[in-house]
Short mmCIF file of N, CA and C in Angstrom, two decimals:
data_model
loop_
_atom_site.label_atom_id
_atom_site.label_comp_id
_atom_site.label_asym_id
_atom_site.label_seq_id
_atom_site.Cartn_x
_atom_site.Cartn_y
_atom_site.Cartn_z
N GLU A 265 10.12 13.16 11.50
CA GLU A 265 11.49 11.57 11.44
C GLU A 265 9.56 10.69 11.63
N GLY A 266 9.26 11.28 12.69
CA GLY A 266 8.27 10.61 13.30
C GLY A 266 6.60 10.51 11.72
N VAL A 267 6.81 12.18 11.34
CA VAL A 267 6.01 12.36 10.19
C VAL A 267 6.11 11.30 9.52
N SER A 268 7.53 11.07 8.87
CA SER A 268 7.11 10.40 7.48
C SER A 268 7.43 8.60 7.87
N ARG A 269 7.58 8.83 9.29
CA ARG A 269 7.37 7.51 9.32
C ARG A 269 5.98 6.78 9.06
N GLY A 270 5.48 8.22 9.89
CA GLY A 270 3.99 7.51 9.80
C GLY A 270 3.34 7.99 8.00
N ILE A 271 3.57 8.58 7.61
CA ILE A 271 2.86 8.33 6.28
C ILE A 271 3.80 7.65 4.93
N ARG A 272 5.09 6.81 5.73
CA ARG A 272 4.57 5.62 4.71
C ARG A 272 4.41 4.21 5.49
N TYR A 273 3.81 4.00 6.95
CA TYR A 273 3.32 3.25 7.09
C TYR A 273 2.09 3.39 6.23
N ASP A 274 1.31 4.45 6.65
CA ASP A 274 -0.17 4.50 6.17
C ASP A 274 0.14 4.81 4.51
N VAL A 275 0.44 5.36 3.37
CA VAL A 275 1.14 4.64 2.37
C VAL A 275 0.73 2.58 1.51
N THR A 276 2.12 2.25 3.10
CA THR A 276 2.27 1.01 3.24
C THR A 276 1.07 0.38 3.03
N LEU A 277 0.20 0.38 4.13
CA LEU A 277 -1.35 -0.18 4.50
C LEU A 277 -2.39 0.33 2.94
N HIS A 278 -2.14 1.20 2.49
CA HIS A 278 -2.57 1.55 1.33
C HIS A 278 -2.35 0.66 -0.06
N ALA A 279 -0.88 0.73 0.11
CA ALA A 279 -0.41 -0.62 -0.98
C ALA A 279 -1.05 -1.50 -0.95
N LEU A 280 -0.89 -2.25 0.61
CA LEU A 280 -1.94 -3.37 0.54
C LEU A 280 -2.92 -3.76 0.62
N LEU A 281 -3.63 -2.66 0.59
CA LEU A 281 -4.90 -2.96 0.23
C LEU A 281 -5.53 -2.70 -1.26
N LEU A 282 -4.69 -1.72 -2.30
CA LEU A 282 -4.71 -1.87 -3.44
C LEU A 282 -4.17 -3.08 -4.01
N SER A 283 -3.38 -3.76 -3.18
CA SER A 283 -2.77 -5.20 -3.95
C SER A 283 -4.29 -6.77 -3.89
N LEU A 284 -4.78 -6.04 -3.20
CA LEU A 284 -6.45 -7.29 -2.53
C LEU A 284 -7.33 -7.15 -3.79
N PRO A 285 -8.31 -7.52 -3.65
CA PRO A 285 -9.54 -7.36 -5.09
C PRO A 285 -10.11 -6.50 -3.69
N GLU A 286 -11.49 -5.66 -4.62
CA GLU A 286 -11.91 -4.85 -4.32
C GLU A 286 -12.03 -3.43 -3.22
N PHE A 287 -10.54 -3.22 -3.27
CA PHE A 287 -10.33 -2.02 -2.24
C PHE A 287 -9.74 -1.45 -3.12
N GLY A 288 -9.76 -0.15 -2.29
CA GLY A 288 -9.60 1.16 -3.16
C GLY A 288 -8.63 2.11 -1.73
N THR A 289 -9.66 3.20 -2.12
CA THR A 289 -9.26 4.59 -1.24
C THR A 289 -10.42 5.38 -1.02
N SER A 290 -10.36 5.69 0.07
CA SER A 290 -11.36 5.70 0.64
C SER A 290 -11.53 7.67 0.23
N SER A 291 -12.34 8.00 1.04
CA SER A 291 -12.53 9.87 0.55
C SER A 291 -11.89 10.37 1.52
N GLY A 292 -11.18 11.23 1.51
CA GLY A 292 -10.24 12.10 2.52
C GLY A 292 -8.23 10.72 2.85
N ASP A 293 -8.44 9.24 2.47
CA ASP A 293 -7.71 8.65 2.68
C ASP A 293 -6.44 9.88 1.91
N GLU A 294 -6.53 10.02 0.32
CA GLU A 294 -5.35 10.40 -0.21
C GLU A 294 -5.02 11.98 -0.13
N VAL A 295 -5.05 12.18 1.53
CA VAL A 295 -4.82 13.74 1.74
C VAL A 295 -4.68 13.52 2.96
N GLY A 296 -4.42 12.60 3.41
CA GLY A 296 -4.27 12.25 4.69
C GLY A 296 -4.99 12.48 6.11
N GLN A 297 -6.55 12.31 5.48
CA GLN A 297 -7.33 13.28 6.57
C GLN A 297 -7.18 12.64 7.76
N LEU A 298 -7.39 13.43 8.47
CA LEU A 298 -7.52 12.52 10.26
C LEU A 298 -8.73 12.06 10.19
N ASN A 299 -9.38 11.44 11.14
CA ASN A 299 -10.65 10.61 11.91
C ASN A 299 -11.49 12.28 12.36
N ASP A 300 -12.44 12.01 12.02
CA ASP A 300 -13.65 13.01 12.82
C ASP A 300 -14.19 12.57 13.25
N TYR A 301 -13.96 12.86 14.52
CA TYR A 301 -15.49 12.49 15.96
C TYR A 301 -16.48 13.95 16.07
N THR A 302 -16.81 14.27 15.98
CA THR A 302 -17.79 14.72 15.49
C THR A 302 -19.03 14.56 15.49
N TYR A 303 -18.70 13.37 15.39
CA TYR A 303 -20.12 12.36 15.17
C TYR A 303 -20.56 12.21 16.04
N LYS A 304 -19.65 12.35 17.51
CA LYS A 304 -20.11 11.75 19.08
C LYS A 304 -21.56 12.82 19.00
N ALA A 305 -20.97 14.19 18.69
CA ALA A 305 -22.38 15.76 19.06
C ALA A 305 -23.69 14.18 18.07
N ASP A 306 -24.04 14.04 17.54
CA ASP A 306 -24.97 13.81 16.45
C ASP A 306 -25.97 12.42 17.28
N ILE A 307 -26.43 12.83 17.73
CA ILE A 307 -27.63 11.80 18.57
C ILE A 307 -28.14 10.46 17.85
N SER A 308 -27.59 10.42 16.51
CA SER A 308 -28.29 9.68 15.49
C SER A 308 -26.81 8.64 14.62
N LYS A 309 -25.74 9.66 15.24
CA LYS A 309 -24.86 9.17 14.67
C LYS A 309 -23.62 8.11 16.08
N ALA A 310 -24.06 8.60 16.84
CA ALA A 310 -22.96 8.71 17.49
C ALA A 310 -22.94 7.26 17.68
N SER A 311 -23.66 6.55 18.21
CA SER A 311 -23.11 4.95 18.74
C SER A 311 -22.75 3.87 17.46
N ASP A 312 -22.41 4.64 15.90
CA ASP A 312 -22.15 3.97 15.06
C ASP A 312 -20.31 4.41 15.31
N PRO A 313 -19.52 4.07 15.88
CA PRO A 313 -18.29 4.83 14.85
C PRO A 313 -17.83 4.26 13.87
N ARG A 314 -18.08 3.72 12.42
CA ARG A 314 -17.96 3.84 11.42
C ARG A 314 -17.96 4.86 10.98
N TRP A 315 -18.47 6.11 11.85
CA TRP A 315 -18.76 7.51 11.00
C TRP A 315 -17.40 8.07 11.60
N LEU A 316 -16.64 7.68 12.23
CA LEU A 316 -15.08 8.47 13.31
C LEU A 316 -14.51 8.79 11.56
N HIS A 317 -14.52 7.81 10.13
CA HIS A 317 -14.00 7.78 8.97
C HIS A 317 -14.85 8.47 8.16
N ASN A 318 -15.72 8.89 8.34
CA ASN A 318 -17.31 10.04 7.65
C ASN A 318 -17.51 10.44 7.14
N GLY A 319 -16.03 12.02 8.17
CA GLY A 319 -16.83 13.07 8.59
C GLY A 319 -16.36 13.72 6.82
N ARG A 320 -16.42 14.44 7.32
CA ARG A 320 -16.89 16.10 6.00
C ARG A 320 -15.70 16.09 5.51
N PHE A 321 -15.61 16.10 4.43
CA PHE A 321 -14.38 15.80 3.18
C PHE A 321 -13.73 17.35 3.59
N ASN A 322 -12.47 17.75 3.78
CA ASN A 322 -11.78 18.54 4.38
C ASN A 322 -10.90 19.43 3.09
N TRP A 323 -10.98 19.96 2.32
CA TRP A 323 -11.18 20.54 1.00
C TRP A 323 -9.49 21.35 0.88
N ALA A 324 -9.66 22.01 2.31
CA ALA A 324 -8.83 22.72 2.77
C ALA A 324 -7.30 21.97 2.65
N LEU A 325 -6.83 20.69 3.14
CA LEU A 325 -6.37 19.88 2.80
C LEU A 325 -6.18 19.51 1.45
N ALA A 326 -7.41 19.51 1.40
CA ALA A 326 -7.02 18.44 -0.51
C ALA A 326 -6.45 19.65 -1.52
N ARG A 327 -6.54 20.63 -1.53
CA ARG A 327 -5.61 21.42 -2.08
C ARG A 327 -4.87 21.42 -1.77
N ASN A 328 -3.74 20.65 -1.24
CA ASN A 328 -2.63 21.19 -1.05
C ASN A 328 -1.96 19.64 -1.57
N ARG A 329 -2.75 18.71 -1.87
CA ARG A 329 -2.44 17.20 -2.65
C ARG A 329 -1.45 18.39 -3.74
N ALA A 330 -0.97 19.08 -4.20
CA ALA A 330 -0.54 19.59 -5.25
C ALA A 330 0.92 20.00 -5.21
N ASP A 331 1.38 19.85 -3.96
CA ASP A 331 2.56 20.14 -3.30
C ASP A 331 3.02 19.51 -3.36
N ALA A 332 3.95 19.07 -3.17
CA ALA A 332 4.50 17.10 -3.36
C ALA A 332 5.70 17.47 -1.70
N GLU A 333 6.09 18.43 -1.24
CA GLU A 333 6.34 18.99 0.11
C GLU A 333 5.49 19.15 1.45
N THR A 334 4.46 18.60 1.05
CA THR A 334 3.27 18.27 2.05
C THR A 334 2.98 17.23 2.56
N ILE A 335 2.28 16.93 3.25
CA ILE A 335 2.41 16.16 3.69
C ILE A 335 0.59 15.36 2.85
N GLN A 336 -0.09 16.22 2.23
CA GLN A 336 -1.44 15.70 1.37
C GLN A 336 -0.28 15.30 -0.01
N GLY A 337 0.92 15.71 -0.18
CA GLY A 337 1.26 15.92 -1.44
C GLY A 337 1.54 14.40 -1.55
N ARG A 338 2.65 14.70 -0.30
CA ARG A 338 3.27 13.16 -0.08
C ARG A 338 2.03 11.65 -0.38
N ILE A 339 1.26 12.03 0.42
CA ILE A 339 0.68 10.96 0.48
C ILE A 339 -0.68 10.68 -0.59
N PHE A 340 -0.55 11.77 -1.68
CA PHE A 340 -1.79 12.48 -2.95
C PHE A 340 -1.43 11.72 -3.64
N ASN A 341 0.28 11.67 -4.30
CA ASN A 341 1.35 11.19 -5.25
C ASN A 341 1.52 10.20 -5.21
N SER A 342 1.83 9.30 -3.55
CA SER A 342 2.38 8.20 -3.80
C SER A 342 0.92 7.13 -3.88
N LEU A 343 0.24 7.21 -3.74
CA LEU A 343 -1.04 6.72 -3.85
C LEU A 343 -1.55 6.28 -5.64
N GLU A 344 -1.23 7.93 -5.57
CA GLU A 344 -1.22 7.94 -7.04
C GLU A 344 -0.55 6.75 -7.52
N GLN A 345 0.59 7.18 -7.47
CA GLN A 345 1.47 6.07 -8.05
C GLN A 345 1.04 4.57 -8.35
N LEU A 346 0.32 4.68 -7.09
CA LEU A 346 -0.19 3.29 -6.23
C LEU A 346 -1.30 2.47 -7.85
N GLU A 347 -1.99 3.31 -7.73
CA GLU A 347 -2.79 2.99 -8.60
C GLU A 347 -2.78 2.61 -9.68
N SER A 348 -1.95 3.75 -10.00
CA SER A 348 -1.80 3.56 -11.70
C SER A 348 -1.02 2.98 -12.05
N ILE A 349 -0.15 2.23 -10.94
CA ILE A 349 0.72 0.55 -11.34
C ILE A 349 -0.42 -0.82 -11.17
N ARG A 350 -2.06 -0.39 -10.60
CA ARG A 350 -2.54 -1.47 -10.20
C ARG A 350 -3.36 -1.51 -11.34
N ALA A 351 -3.35 -0.22 -12.14
CA ALA A 351 -4.40 -0.21 -13.39
C ALA A 351 -4.19 -0.52 -14.51
N SER A 352 -2.72 -0.75 -14.23
CA SER A 352 -1.27 -0.90 -15.52
C SER A 352 -1.25 -2.55 -15.83
N HIS A 353 -0.91 -3.68 -14.33
CA HIS A 353 -0.94 -4.45 -14.90
C HIS A 353 -2.00 -5.53 -14.14
N PRO A 354 -2.60 -6.07 -15.43
CA PRO A 354 -3.83 -7.32 -15.18
C PRO A 354 -4.04 -8.22 -14.32
N VAL A 355 -2.46 -8.34 -12.91
CA VAL A 355 -2.15 -9.06 -12.15
C VAL A 355 -3.37 -9.06 -10.63
N PHE A 356 -3.24 -6.97 -11.12
CA PHE A 356 -3.72 -6.93 -10.01
C PHE A 356 -5.01 -7.04 -10.00
N ALA A 357 -6.06 -7.71 -11.12
CA ALA A 357 -7.24 -7.90 -11.29
C ALA A 357 -7.86 -8.58 -10.03
N PRO A 358 -9.14 -8.31 -10.06
CA PRO A 358 -9.73 -9.24 -9.08
C PRO A 358 -10.01 -10.48 -8.98
N GLU A 359 -9.88 -11.23 -9.74
CA GLU A 359 -10.22 -12.75 -10.54
C GLU A 359 -8.89 -13.20 -10.40
N VAL A 360 -7.89 -12.28 -9.96
CA VAL A 360 -6.68 -13.34 -10.33
C VAL A 360 -6.68 -13.64 -8.36
N PRO A 361 -6.46 -15.00 -8.54
CA PRO A 361 -6.33 -15.18 -6.76
C PRO A 361 -4.96 -15.42 -6.77
N ALA A 362 -5.31 -14.79 -4.97
CA ALA A 362 -3.45 -14.41 -4.04
C ALA A 362 -3.39 -16.07 -3.56
N HIS A 363 -2.01 -15.41 -3.27
CA HIS A 363 -1.50 -16.64 -2.81
C HIS A 363 -0.14 -15.99 -1.61
N THR A 364 0.45 -16.96 -0.38
CA THR A 364 1.19 -16.58 0.27
C THR A 364 2.29 -17.28 -0.21
N VAL A 365 3.51 -16.18 0.08
CA VAL A 365 4.49 -16.43 -0.05
C VAL A 365 5.67 -16.82 0.66
N GLU A 366 6.13 -17.74 1.28
CA GLU A 366 6.44 -17.58 2.92
C GLU A 366 8.72 -17.03 2.69
N THR A 367 8.67 -15.83 4.02
CA THR A 367 9.38 -15.58 4.48
C THR A 367 10.19 -15.72 4.64
N TRP A 368 9.87 -16.02 6.05
CA TRP A 368 10.53 -16.56 7.14
C TRP A 368 10.99 -15.82 8.10
N GLU A 369 10.25 -14.60 8.02
CA GLU A 369 9.66 -13.69 9.00
C GLU A 369 8.40 -13.20 9.01
N ARG A 370 8.07 -12.41 9.44
CA ARG A 370 7.08 -11.56 9.75
C ARG A 370 6.70 -10.39 8.99
N LEU A 371 6.29 -10.73 7.27
CA LEU A 371 6.12 -10.03 6.77
C LEU A 371 5.02 -10.29 6.42
N SER A 372 4.82 -9.35 5.61
CA SER A 372 2.73 -10.07 4.42
C SER A 372 3.35 -9.97 3.48
N LEU A 373 3.47 -10.93 2.59
CA LEU A 373 4.33 -11.26 1.20
C LEU A 373 2.39 -12.25 0.30
N PRO A 374 2.03 -11.62 0.30
CA PRO A 374 0.67 -11.85 -1.06
C PRO A 374 1.40 -11.57 -2.18
N GLY A 375 1.12 -12.93 -3.35
CA GLY A 375 1.74 -13.66 -5.10
C GLY A 375 0.12 -13.09 -5.55
N LYS A 376 0.61 -12.78 -6.65
CA LYS A 376 -0.98 -13.37 -7.75
C LYS A 376 0.01 -14.12 -9.08
N GLU A 377 -0.94 -14.60 -9.28
CA GLU A 377 0.24 -14.76 -11.20
C GLU A 377 -1.36 -15.19 -12.06
N THR A 378 -0.92 -14.94 -13.43
CA THR A 378 -1.26 -14.99 -15.01
C THR A 378 -0.55 -15.55 -15.82
N SER A 379 -0.56 -16.03 -17.12
CA SER A 379 -0.18 -16.67 -17.42
C SER A 379 0.87 -15.67 -18.27
N GLU A 380 0.68 -14.14 -18.20
CA GLU A 380 1.67 -13.28 -18.56
C GLU A 380 2.33 -12.62 -17.45
N GLU A 381 1.81 -12.34 -16.16
CA GLU A 381 2.88 -11.85 -15.28
C GLU A 381 2.83 -12.48 -14.06
N LYS A 382 3.61 -12.01 -13.14
CA LYS A 382 4.15 -13.47 -12.02
C LYS A 382 4.04 -11.64 -11.13
N LEU A 383 3.41 -11.95 -9.61
CA LEU A 383 3.40 -10.56 -8.82
C LEU A 383 3.77 -11.04 -7.43
N ILE A 384 4.49 -10.48 -6.64
CA ILE A 384 5.73 -10.79 -5.39
C ILE A 384 5.32 -8.75 -4.83
N CYS A 385 4.45 -8.96 -3.32
CA CYS A 385 4.43 -7.61 -3.06
C CYS A 385 4.88 -8.25 -2.08
N ILE A 386 5.38 -7.37 -1.15
CA ILE A 386 6.50 -6.98 0.32
C ILE A 386 5.89 -6.48 1.01
N TYR A 387 5.17 -6.47 2.61
CA TYR A 387 4.97 -5.79 3.00
C TYR A 387 5.30 -5.42 4.93
N ASN A 388 6.55 -4.61 5.28
CA ASN A 388 7.06 -4.32 6.11
C ASN A 388 6.35 -3.78 7.47
N PHE A 389 5.24 -4.12 8.07
CA PHE A 389 4.77 -2.92 9.11
C PHE A 389 5.57 -3.21 10.85
N SER A 390 6.31 -3.39 10.86
CA SER A 390 7.28 -3.24 11.53
C SER A 390 8.28 -2.14 11.39
N ASP A 391 9.02 -1.54 12.80
CA ASP A 391 9.32 -0.25 12.77
C ASP A 391 11.03 -1.27 12.70
N GLN A 392 11.31 -1.97 12.43
CA GLN A 392 11.97 -2.56 11.47
C GLN A 392 12.68 -3.21 10.36
N ASP A 393 13.67 -2.83 9.90
CA ASP A 393 14.66 -3.52 8.37
C ASP A 393 13.92 -4.46 8.73
N LYS A 394 13.54 -5.34 7.68
CA LYS A 394 13.87 -7.12 7.87
C LYS A 394 14.50 -7.49 5.91
N VAL A 395 15.27 -8.53 5.83
CA VAL A 395 14.62 -9.18 4.84
C VAL A 395 13.90 -10.49 4.66
N ALA A 396 12.74 -10.20 3.44
CA ALA A 396 11.97 -11.55 2.49
C ALA A 396 13.35 -12.58 2.92
N TRP A 397 13.16 -13.56 3.27
CA TRP A 397 14.17 -14.96 2.61
C TRP A 397 13.04 -15.46 1.93
N ILE A 398 12.77 -15.11 0.27
CA ILE A 398 12.89 -15.81 -0.35
C ILE A 398 13.77 -16.46 -1.05
N ASN A 399 13.05 -17.15 -2.60
CA ASN A 399 14.56 -17.68 -3.26
C ASN A 399 13.88 -17.94 -4.31
N GLU A 400 12.80 -16.92 -5.29
CA GLU A 400 12.55 -17.21 -6.28
C GLU A 400 14.01 -17.25 -7.72
N GLN A 401 14.02 -18.44 -8.31
CA GLN A 401 14.52 -18.90 -9.34
C GLN A 401 14.39 -19.44 -10.89
N ASP A 402 12.63 -17.80 -11.20
CA ASP A 402 11.56 -17.81 -12.64
C ASP A 402 12.43 -17.21 -13.20
N GLY A 403 13.51 -15.97 -12.58
CA GLY A 403 13.50 -14.70 -13.49
C GLY A 403 13.72 -13.64 -12.74
N THR A 404 14.26 -13.51 -13.68
CA THR A 404 14.24 -11.30 -12.65
C THR A 404 13.06 -10.43 -13.31
N TYR A 405 13.25 -10.23 -11.85
CA TYR A 405 11.82 -9.53 -11.16
C TYR A 405 11.98 -7.83 -11.33
N THR A 406 10.90 -6.78 -11.30
CA THR A 406 11.10 -5.35 -11.88
C THR A 406 10.58 -5.46 -10.52
N ASP A 407 11.15 -3.84 -9.57
CA ASP A 407 10.33 -3.59 -8.75
C ASP A 407 9.55 -2.64 -9.86
N LEU A 408 7.77 -2.83 -9.78
CA LEU A 408 7.04 -1.55 -10.09
C LEU A 408 7.01 -0.15 -9.14
N LEU A 409 7.63 -0.07 -8.43
CA LEU A 409 7.83 2.16 -8.09
C LEU A 409 8.94 1.71 -8.65
N THR A 410 10.50 1.16 -8.98
CA THR A 410 11.34 2.27 -9.85
C THR A 410 11.82 2.00 -10.59
N GLY A 411 11.37 0.37 -10.70
CA GLY A 411 12.25 0.27 -12.07
C GLY A 411 13.11 -0.87 -12.63
N VAL A 412 13.29 -0.21 -11.25
CA VAL A 412 14.85 -1.38 -10.38
C VAL A 412 15.00 -2.97 -11.28
N GLN A 413 15.82 -4.00 -11.88
CA GLN A 413 15.50 -5.12 -11.09
C GLN A 413 16.27 -5.60 -10.78
N ARG A 414 15.60 -6.98 -10.55
CA ARG A 414 16.93 -7.94 -9.23
C ARG A 414 16.42 -8.91 -9.31
N ASP A 415 17.19 -9.80 -8.33
CA ASP A 415 16.65 -11.12 -8.25
C ASP A 415 15.89 -11.47 -7.20
N ALA A 416 15.01 -12.10 -7.28
CA ALA A 416 13.89 -12.00 -5.84
C ALA A 416 14.55 -12.98 -4.46
N GLN A 417 15.23 -12.43 -4.25
CA GLN A 417 15.27 -13.72 -3.53
C GLN A 417 17.00 -13.11 -2.21
N ALA A 418 16.09 -13.24 -0.91
CA ALA A 418 16.57 -12.44 0.39
C ALA A 418 16.66 -10.66 -0.49
N VAL A 419 15.17 -10.20 0.25
CA VAL A 419 14.95 -9.49 -0.43
C VAL A 419 14.79 -8.33 0.71
N GLU A 420 15.50 -7.22 0.92
CA GLU A 420 15.37 -6.40 2.57
C GLU A 420 14.02 -5.72 1.91
N ILE A 421 13.84 -5.23 3.11
CA ILE A 421 12.95 -4.36 3.07
C ILE A 421 12.98 -3.59 4.17
N PRO A 422 13.28 -2.07 3.61
CA PRO A 422 13.10 -0.94 4.71
C PRO A 422 11.48 -0.99 6.02
N ALA A 423 12.26 -0.49 7.62
CA ALA A 423 10.30 -0.67 8.44
C ALA A 423 9.47 0.86 7.51
N SER A 424 8.10 0.06 7.74
CA SER A 424 7.19 0.50 7.48
C SER A 424 6.81 1.47 5.40
N ASP A 425 7.36 0.25 5.24
CA ASP A 425 7.72 0.05 3.84
C ASP A 425 7.34 -0.93 3.35
N TYR A 426 7.54 -1.24 1.49
CA TYR A 426 6.62 -1.99 1.06
C TYR A 426 7.71 -2.38 -0.44
N LEU A 427 7.56 -3.48 -1.35
CA LEU A 427 8.09 -3.46 -2.71
C LEU A 427 7.08 -3.97 -2.91
N ALA A 428 6.84 -3.92 -4.58
CA ALA A 428 5.95 -4.94 -5.42
C ALA A 428 6.86 -5.13 -6.36
N TYR A 429 7.38 -6.51 -7.01
CA TYR A 429 7.84 -7.26 -8.02
C TYR A 429 6.60 -7.68 -8.71
N ALA A 430 7.06 -7.99 -10.25
CA ALA A 430 6.97 -8.49 -11.23
C ALA A 430 7.81 -9.29 -11.99
N LEU A 431 7.36 -10.31 -12.42
CA LEU A 431 8.19 -11.06 -13.82
C LEU A 431 7.73 -11.24 -14.39
N ARG A 432 7.85 -10.22 -15.54
CA ARG A 432 6.92 -11.15 -16.93
C ARG A 432 6.88 -12.31 -17.90
N ASN A 433 5.81 -13.38 -17.63
CA ASN A 433 6.41 -14.60 -18.13
C ASN A 433 6.77 -14.49 -19.88
N ASN A 434 7.48 -15.20 -20.13
CA ASN A 434 7.21 -15.74 -21.61
C ASN A 434 6.23 -16.56 -22.61
#
């Protein structure tokens, strides 16, 4: 359960980053590569903690990404789905400004809107299920991850998880 929660939390963080302009995944993120502390042994890098995330790419882990039952496969497939969604919806474009939607709960909820589409993303970084107390009255939204349609009102969001809803404007 702890590993599954960690994967959900990691993918939720990447979902948030992918909803913001100019962010993407870094080498190693897509396979759950762990921090690399070997930089401390190199005197030219030891004082710069940015090297913690810039170790050698672990190709052994990368080979596991094809197996959906492995940690690497679960993360890789989730991030691949998020990147596909981002690429297929112009509302994610960097020039589309983001705004905050009030939830009356401790949730991160950026929204974006173009003349064609309105996007609401909900991120729950807590270890408890929450309700996003939103009350959008402009139509039925589609969950970009599952295709399920629903009203964007009092949306339940599981612990360490996220939702991305889009409304196509006519």
